């Protein structure tokens, strides 16, 4: 009995090797990982495990119940022979992992085959094999991992069931009893151990593959996080060096390099003495990647570096693509071809796509910034003719009645226009310059409101050096005059306040005019508003510029009551905060 147990365990060990082969098949991975098989995969599983059961039959030993001698299994048994085998392992695994259809299907194939071999237990063994598939399938649970100790129990139970079926069906009973007495315990133990080892190997191999995949994904995400900030600045020697250092640290190849279409942008690792930055790249394969736009694996001795005794062995060279055009390459060098695995090739291919996408983002960001700056310039340009039209009307009205005042106002207008030219070429001016421009404007306006308009300034002098977009205050002041105090006969007031808020500073323009109806306040600054006195273009432009420059927190805040005046304010981050 002990000898038979040892022999059975040896045969089971051979069959267990099949477990590792199984982990290479997609349908088997789906059975282990997802419990989902389509019809073709189920058919493949049934056939595979059925033949696995047949293999277990032939790896058994034939016992002659008359002589009690063990022989190798042949294509046909004599009447007194039966087989001590590991057939149920494949059938039990099929039922545990695939459920009733797979378990019973595999049992039918292995069982029918056993019946064709003959022997006095042919029918009993064939039926018991099918029963083993049913028993194992009863323990199938979707999404549940079968522990090795449980697999041992189920495999032993299936084999014990087979012994029971032999006693019930096989005749003569005396031979059946002798057979079970000799092979029963060894087969129950061997097949239980075989089932447990089979699943243990499968779960270990698949689990290790999942672990490797998870580590690769984690590494890729970590690289993406580290390189994004650099690649969004575009591809140049500085950003390329930073990215190469990250890849060299994370992937640990012999060297990492990035190139443009013609030159080396960065090289980290061995051979940096002759693969120098801002020099033409030295390998023919890099030129081929630039021309063809496809990844190339360079094997031992084929790098073709034109430098004598270059230590670089093998390499993976991947293209960097922007808008469908190859603009450079990513190169990872290894000591030999053996160090380049399929996993590393897939990783490098993914990294080149990742870096290419980051370059696309960088180009999109630059295009957006240029469009944003162009729109701001266009908005600034809209201010000048708007103010010029109103100013010239005032000066024209004074030429006959007060020439000296007209000359003074022309001087103020001249100053404003000089500031206007400066403003259209600058994104920001100092608060002192902006206030000087507003004063020049108000000198012209005061000529219209003789003894009617009072201008008040409450300005923190410590804030005069802070920066502000040009043409910000003047349109707000103009809006207060045109729509607020324009119809007042006397005691009209315009108050300009600038005060410190620690991290920000606030600018407020107030008037004591007729105010704004509540329904219009909700629309002002958000869009142009058609009315009898204007379109709201000035406030709309300012509000849009402020939000584009500083964010939504810099949007205009409008407070007004009908007949009680209007206050328009906004906040700008101070230079040390906004830097």
mmCIF file with all atom_site columns, C-alpha atoms in Angstrom, residues 451-567:
data_model
loop_
_atom_site.group_PDB
_atom_site.id
_atom_site.type_symbol
_atom_site.label_atom_id
_atom_site.label_alt_id
_atom_site.label_comp_id
_atom_site.label_asym_id
_atom_site.label_entity_id
_atom_site.label_seq_id
_atom_site.pdbx_PDB_ins_code
_atom_site.Cartn_x
_atom_site.Cartn_y
_atom_site.Cartn_z
_atom_site.occupancy
_atom_site.B_iso_or_equiv
_atom_site.pdbx_formal_charge
_atom_site.auth_seq_id
_atom_site.auth_comp_id
_atom_site.auth_asym_id
_atom_site.auth_atom_id
_atom_site.pdbx_PDB_model_num
ATOM 1   C CA . UNK A 1 451 ? -18.762 122.742 -9.597  1.00 0.00 ? 451 UNK A CA 1
ATOM 2   C CA . UNK A 1 452 ? -20.958 119.601 -9.794  1.00 0.00 ? 452 UNK A CA 1
ATOM 3   C CA . UNK A 1 453 ? -18.470 116.736 -9.377  1.00 0.00 ? 453 UNK A CA 1
ATOM 4   C CA . UNK A 1 454 ? -16.247 115.895 -6.414  1.00 0.00 ? 454 UNK A CA 1
ATOM 5   C CA . UNK A 1 455 ? -13.493 113.317 -6.826  1.00 0.00 ? 455 UNK A CA 1
ATOM 6   C CA . UNK A 1 456 ? -12.260 111.548 -3.677  1.00 0.00 ? 456 UNK A CA 1
ATOM 7   C CA . UNK A 1 457 ? -9.157  109.359 -3.453  1.00 0.00 ? 457 UNK A CA 1
ATOM 8   C CA . UNK A 1 458 ? -8.499  107.073 -0.491  1.00 0.00 ? 458 UNK A CA 1
ATOM 9   C CA . UNK A 1 459 ? -5.366  105.172 -1.497  1.00 0.00 ? 459 UNK A CA 1
ATOM 10  C CA . UNK A 1 460 ? -2.848  103.260 0.626   1.00 0.00 ? 460 UNK A CA 1
ATOM 11  C CA . UNK A 1 461 ? 0.479   104.556 -0.683  1.00 0.00 ? 461 UNK A CA 1
ATOM 12  C CA . UNK A 1 462 ? 2.172   101.266 0.199   1.00 0.00 ? 462 UNK A CA 1
ATOM 13  C CA . UNK A 1 463 ? 0.155   99.616  -2.565  1.00 0.00 ? 463 UNK A CA 1
ATOM 14  C CA . UNK A 1 464 ? 1.182   101.946 -5.399  1.00 0.00 ? 464 UNK A CA 1
ATOM 15  C CA . UNK A 1 465 ? 3.836   99.497  -6.623  1.00 0.00 ? 465 UNK A CA 1
ATOM 16  C CA . UNK A 1 466 ? 1.376   96.598  -6.912  1.00 0.00 ? 466 UNK A CA 1
ATOM 17  C CA . UNK A 1 467 ? 0.621   95.469  -10.467 1.00 0.00 ? 467 UNK A CA 1
ATOM 18  C CA . UNK A 1 468 ? -2.765  95.616  -12.180 1.00 0.00 ? 468 UNK A CA 1
ATOM 19  C CA . UNK A 1 469 ? -3.982  94.973  -15.757 1.00 0.00 ? 469 UNK A CA 1
ATOM 20  C CA . UNK A 1 470 ? -4.048  98.274  -17.737 1.00 0.00 ? 470 UNK A CA 1
ATOM 21  C CA . UNK A 1 471 ? -7.361  100.000 -18.513 1.00 0.00 ? 471 UNK A CA 1
ATOM 22  C CA . UNK A 1 472 ? -9.059  98.496  -15.463 1.00 0.00 ? 472 UNK A CA 1
ATOM 23  C CA . UNK A 1 473 ? -10.079 101.559 -13.416 1.00 0.00 ? 473 UNK A CA 1
ATOM 24  C CA . UNK A 1 474 ? -10.904 104.077 -16.135 1.00 0.00 ? 474 UNK A CA 1
ATOM 25  C CA . UNK A 1 475 ? -13.831 102.141 -17.676 1.00 0.00 ? 475 UNK A CA 1
ATOM 26  C CA . UNK A 1 476 ? -15.344 101.590 -14.218 1.00 0.00 ? 476 UNK A CA 1
ATOM 27  C CA . UNK A 1 477 ? -15.056 105.306 -13.417 1.00 0.00 ? 477 UNK A CA 1
ATOM 28  C CA . UNK A 1 478 ? -16.469 106.152 -16.841 1.00 0.00 ? 478 UNK A CA 1
ATOM 29  C CA . UNK A 1 479 ? -19.382 103.779 -16.178 1.00 0.00 ? 479 UNK A CA 1
ATOM 30  C CA . UNK A 1 480 ? -20.098 105.560 -12.864 1.00 0.00 ? 480 UNK A CA 1
ATOM 31  C CA . UNK A 1 481 ? -20.177 108.929 -14.603 1.00 0.00 ? 481 UNK A CA 1
ATOM 32  C CA . UNK A 1 482 ? -22.225 107.962 -17.656 1.00 0.00 ? 482 UNK A CA 1
ATOM 33  C CA . UNK A 1 483 ? -24.798 105.792 -15.928 1.00 0.00 ? 483 UNK A CA 1
ATOM 34  C CA . UNK A 1 484 ? -24.624 107.011 -12.342 1.00 0.00 ? 484 UNK A CA 1
ATOM 35  C CA . UNK A 1 485 ? -24.170 110.765 -11.924 1.00 0.00 ? 485 UNK A CA 1
ATOM 36  C CA . UNK A 1 486 ? -24.634 111.996 -15.493 1.00 0.00 ? 486 UNK A CA 1
ATOM 37  C CA . UNK A 1 487 ? -28.107 113.422 -14.842 1.00 0.00 ? 487 UNK A CA 1
ATOM 38  C CA . UNK A 1 488 ? -27.334 114.935 -11.405 1.00 0.00 ? 488 UNK A CA 1
ATOM 39  C CA . UNK A 1 489 ? -27.412 118.738 -11.161 1.00 0.00 ? 489 UNK A CA 1
ATOM 40  C CA . UNK A 1 490 ? -25.084 118.999 -8.151  1.00 0.00 ? 490 UNK A CA 1
ATOM 41  C CA . UNK A 1 491 ? -23.288 117.192 -5.305  1.00 0.00 ? 491 UNK A CA 1
ATOM 42  C CA . UNK A 1 492 ? -22.220 114.258 -7.443  1.00 0.00 ? 492 UNK A CA 1
ATOM 43  C CA . UNK A 1 493 ? -19.373 112.223 -5.931  1.00 0.00 ? 493 UNK A CA 1
ATOM 44  C CA . UNK A 1 494 ? -16.936 109.686 -7.346  1.00 0.00 ? 494 UNK A CA 1
ATOM 45  C CA . UNK A 1 495 ? -14.830 107.929 -4.697  1.00 0.00 ? 495 UNK A CA 1
ATOM 46  C CA . UNK A 1 496 ? -11.863 105.678 -5.497  1.00 0.00 ? 496 UNK A CA 1
ATOM 47  C CA . UNK A 1 497 ? -10.593 103.516 -2.640  1.00 0.00 ? 497 UNK A CA 1
ATOM 48  C CA . UNK A 1 498 ? -7.575  101.201 -2.537  1.00 0.00 ? 498 UNK A CA 1
ATOM 49  C CA . UNK A 1 499 ? -6.897  99.360  0.717   1.00 0.00 ? 499 UNK A CA 1
ATOM 50  C CA . UNK A 1 500 ? -4.780  96.455  1.952   1.00 0.00 ? 500 UNK A CA 1
ATOM 51  C CA . UNK A 1 501 ? -6.300  93.049  2.741   1.00 0.00 ? 501 UNK A CA 1
ATOM 52  C CA . UNK A 1 502 ? -3.012  91.337  3.794   1.00 0.00 ? 502 UNK A CA 1
ATOM 53  C CA . UNK A 1 503 ? -2.798  88.752  0.961   1.00 0.00 ? 503 UNK A CA 1
ATOM 54  C CA . UNK A 1 504 ? -4.895  90.779  -1.494  1.00 0.00 ? 504 UNK A CA 1
ATOM 55  C CA . UNK A 1 505 ? -5.711  94.422  -2.063  1.00 0.00 ? 505 UNK A CA 1
ATOM 56  C CA . UNK A 1 506 ? -9.150  95.735  -2.944  1.00 0.00 ? 506 UNK A CA 1
ATOM 57  C CA . UNK A 1 507 ? -10.046 98.506  -5.381  1.00 0.00 ? 507 UNK A CA 1
ATOM 58  C CA . UNK A 1 508 ? -13.471 100.095 -5.126  1.00 0.00 ? 508 UNK A CA 1
ATOM 59  C CA . UNK A 1 509 ? -15.169 102.761 -7.228  1.00 0.00 ? 509 UNK A CA 1
ATOM 60  C CA . UNK A 1 510 ? -18.289 104.348 -5.649  1.00 0.00 ? 510 UNK A CA 1
ATOM 61  C CA . UNK A 1 511 ? -20.754 106.935 -6.845  1.00 0.00 ? 511 UNK A CA 1
ATOM 62  C CA . UNK A 1 512 ? -23.863 108.515 -5.313  1.00 0.00 ? 512 UNK A CA 1
ATOM 63  C CA . UNK A 1 513 ? -25.849 108.395 -8.541  1.00 0.00 ? 513 UNK A CA 1
ATOM 64  C CA . UNK A 1 514 ? -29.174 106.875 -9.499  1.00 0.00 ? 514 UNK A CA 1
ATOM 65  C CA . UNK A 1 515 ? -28.149 103.237 -8.910  1.00 0.00 ? 515 UNK A CA 1
ATOM 66  C CA . UNK A 1 516 ? -28.882 100.118 -10.902 1.00 0.00 ? 516 UNK A CA 1
ATOM 67  C CA . UNK A 1 517 ? -32.101 98.061  -10.909 1.00 0.00 ? 517 UNK A CA 1
ATOM 68  C CA . UNK A 1 518 ? -31.596 94.622  -9.222  1.00 0.00 ? 518 UNK A CA 1
ATOM 69  C CA . UNK A 1 519 ? -32.434 92.665  -12.373 1.00 0.00 ? 519 UNK A CA 1
ATOM 70  C CA . UNK A 1 520 ? -29.633 94.402  -14.288 1.00 0.00 ? 520 UNK A CA 1
ATOM 71  C CA . UNK A 1 521 ? -27.025 93.848  -11.571 1.00 0.00 ? 521 UNK A CA 1
ATOM 72  C CA . UNK A 1 522 ? -27.256 90.107  -12.155 1.00 0.00 ? 522 UNK A CA 1
ATOM 73  C CA . UNK A 1 523 ? -26.330 90.553  -15.830 1.00 0.00 ? 523 UNK A CA 1
ATOM 74  C CA . UNK A 1 524 ? -23.683 93.275  -15.623 1.00 0.00 ? 524 UNK A CA 1
ATOM 75  C CA . UNK A 1 525 ? -20.177 91.978  -16.264 1.00 0.00 ? 525 UNK A CA 1
ATOM 76  C CA . UNK A 1 526 ? -21.412 88.616  -17.498 1.00 0.00 ? 526 UNK A CA 1
ATOM 77  C CA . UNK A 1 527 ? -22.441 89.669  -21.008 1.00 0.00 ? 527 UNK A CA 1
ATOM 78  C CA . UNK A 1 528 ? -23.184 92.705  -23.134 1.00 0.00 ? 528 UNK A CA 1
ATOM 79  C CA . UNK A 1 529 ? -26.504 94.349  -22.280 1.00 0.00 ? 529 UNK A CA 1
ATOM 80  C CA . UNK A 1 530 ? -28.370 96.418  -24.784 1.00 0.00 ? 530 UNK A CA 1
ATOM 81  C CA . UNK A 1 531 ? -29.999 99.560  -23.341 1.00 0.00 ? 531 UNK A CA 1
ATOM 82  C CA . UNK A 1 532 ? -30.716 103.199 -24.209 1.00 0.00 ? 532 UNK A CA 1
ATOM 83  C CA . UNK A 1 533 ? -27.480 104.396 -22.573 1.00 0.00 ? 533 UNK A CA 1
ATOM 84  C CA . UNK A 1 534 ? -24.993 101.679 -23.478 1.00 0.00 ? 534 UNK A CA 1
ATOM 85  C CA . UNK A 1 535 ? -24.162 98.000  -23.946 1.00 0.00 ? 535 UNK A CA 1
ATOM 86  C CA . UNK A 1 536 ? -22.278 97.149  -20.755 1.00 0.00 ? 536 UNK A CA 1
ATOM 87  C CA . UNK A 1 537 ? -19.220 96.402  -22.905 1.00 0.00 ? 537 UNK A CA 1
ATOM 88  C CA . UNK A 1 538 ? -16.820 98.172  -20.523 1.00 0.00 ? 538 UNK A CA 1
ATOM 89  C CA . UNK A 1 539 ? -17.749 96.193  -17.420 1.00 0.00 ? 539 UNK A CA 1
ATOM 90  C CA . UNK A 1 540 ? -18.012 92.972  -19.409 1.00 0.00 ? 540 UNK A CA 1
ATOM 91  C CA . UNK A 1 541 ? -14.470 93.388  -20.781 1.00 0.00 ? 541 UNK A CA 1
ATOM 92  C CA . UNK A 1 542 ? -12.998 94.232  -17.381 1.00 0.00 ? 542 UNK A CA 1
ATOM 93  C CA . UNK A 1 543 ? -14.711 91.345  -15.625 1.00 0.00 ? 543 UNK A CA 1
ATOM 94  C CA . UNK A 1 544 ? -13.540 88.894  -18.288 1.00 0.00 ? 544 UNK A CA 1
ATOM 95  C CA . UNK A 1 545 ? -9.967  90.193  -18.173 1.00 0.00 ? 545 UNK A CA 1
ATOM 96  C CA . UNK A 1 546 ? -9.796  90.001  -14.396 1.00 0.00 ? 546 UNK A CA 1
ATOM 97  C CA . UNK A 1 547 ? -11.046 86.411  -14.300 1.00 0.00 ? 547 UNK A CA 1
ATOM 98  C CA . UNK A 1 548 ? -8.748  85.328  -17.133 1.00 0.00 ? 548 UNK A CA 1
ATOM 99  C CA . UNK A 1 549 ? -5.763  86.906  -15.398 1.00 0.00 ? 549 UNK A CA 1
ATOM 100 C CA . UNK A 1 550 ? -6.370  86.126  -11.711 1.00 0.00 ? 550 UNK A CA 1
ATOM 101 C CA . UNK A 1 551 ? -9.194  83.577  -11.618 1.00 0.00 ? 551 UNK A CA 1
ATOM 102 C CA . UNK A 1 552 ? -12.853 83.780  -10.643 1.00 0.00 ? 552 UNK A CA 1
ATOM 103 C CA . UNK A 1 553 ? -11.997 85.204  -7.208  1.00 0.00 ? 553 UNK A CA 1
ATOM 104 C CA . UNK A 1 554 ? -11.047 88.475  -8.975  1.00 0.00 ? 554 UNK A CA 1
ATOM 105 C CA . UNK A 1 555 ? -14.483 88.930  -10.600 1.00 0.00 ? 555 UNK A CA 1
ATOM 106 C CA . UNK A 1 556 ? -16.245 92.252  -10.233 1.00 0.00 ? 556 UNK A CA 1
ATOM 107 C CA . UNK A 1 557 ? -18.509 92.666  -7.202  1.00 0.00 ? 557 UNK A CA 1
ATOM 108 C CA . UNK A 1 558 ? -21.400 95.085  -7.813  1.00 0.00 ? 558 UNK A CA 1
ATOM 109 C CA . UNK A 1 559 ? -23.584 96.527  -5.028  1.00 0.00 ? 559 UNK A CA 1
ATOM 110 C CA . UNK A 1 560 ? -26.228 99.108  -5.834  1.00 0.00 ? 560 UNK A CA 1
ATOM 111 C CA . UNK A 1 561 ? -29.524 100.547 -4.655  1.00 0.00 ? 561 UNK A CA 1
ATOM 112 C CA . UNK A 1 562 ? -31.827 102.568 -6.851  1.00 0.00 ? 562 UNK A CA 1
ATOM 113 C CA . UNK A 1 563 ? -31.367 106.316 -6.061  1.00 0.00 ? 563 UNK A CA 1
ATOM 114 C CA . UNK A 1 564 ? -28.582 105.509 -3.539  1.00 0.00 ? 564 UNK A CA 1
ATOM 115 C CA . UNK A 1 565 ? -25.576 104.972 -5.780  1.00 0.00 ? 565 UNK A CA 1
ATOM 116 C CA . UNK A 1 566 ? -23.374 102.084 -6.868  1.00 0.00 ? 566 UNK A CA 1
ATOM 117 C CA . UNK A 1 567 ? -20.152 100.477 -5.631  1.00 0.00 ? 567 UNK A CA 1
#
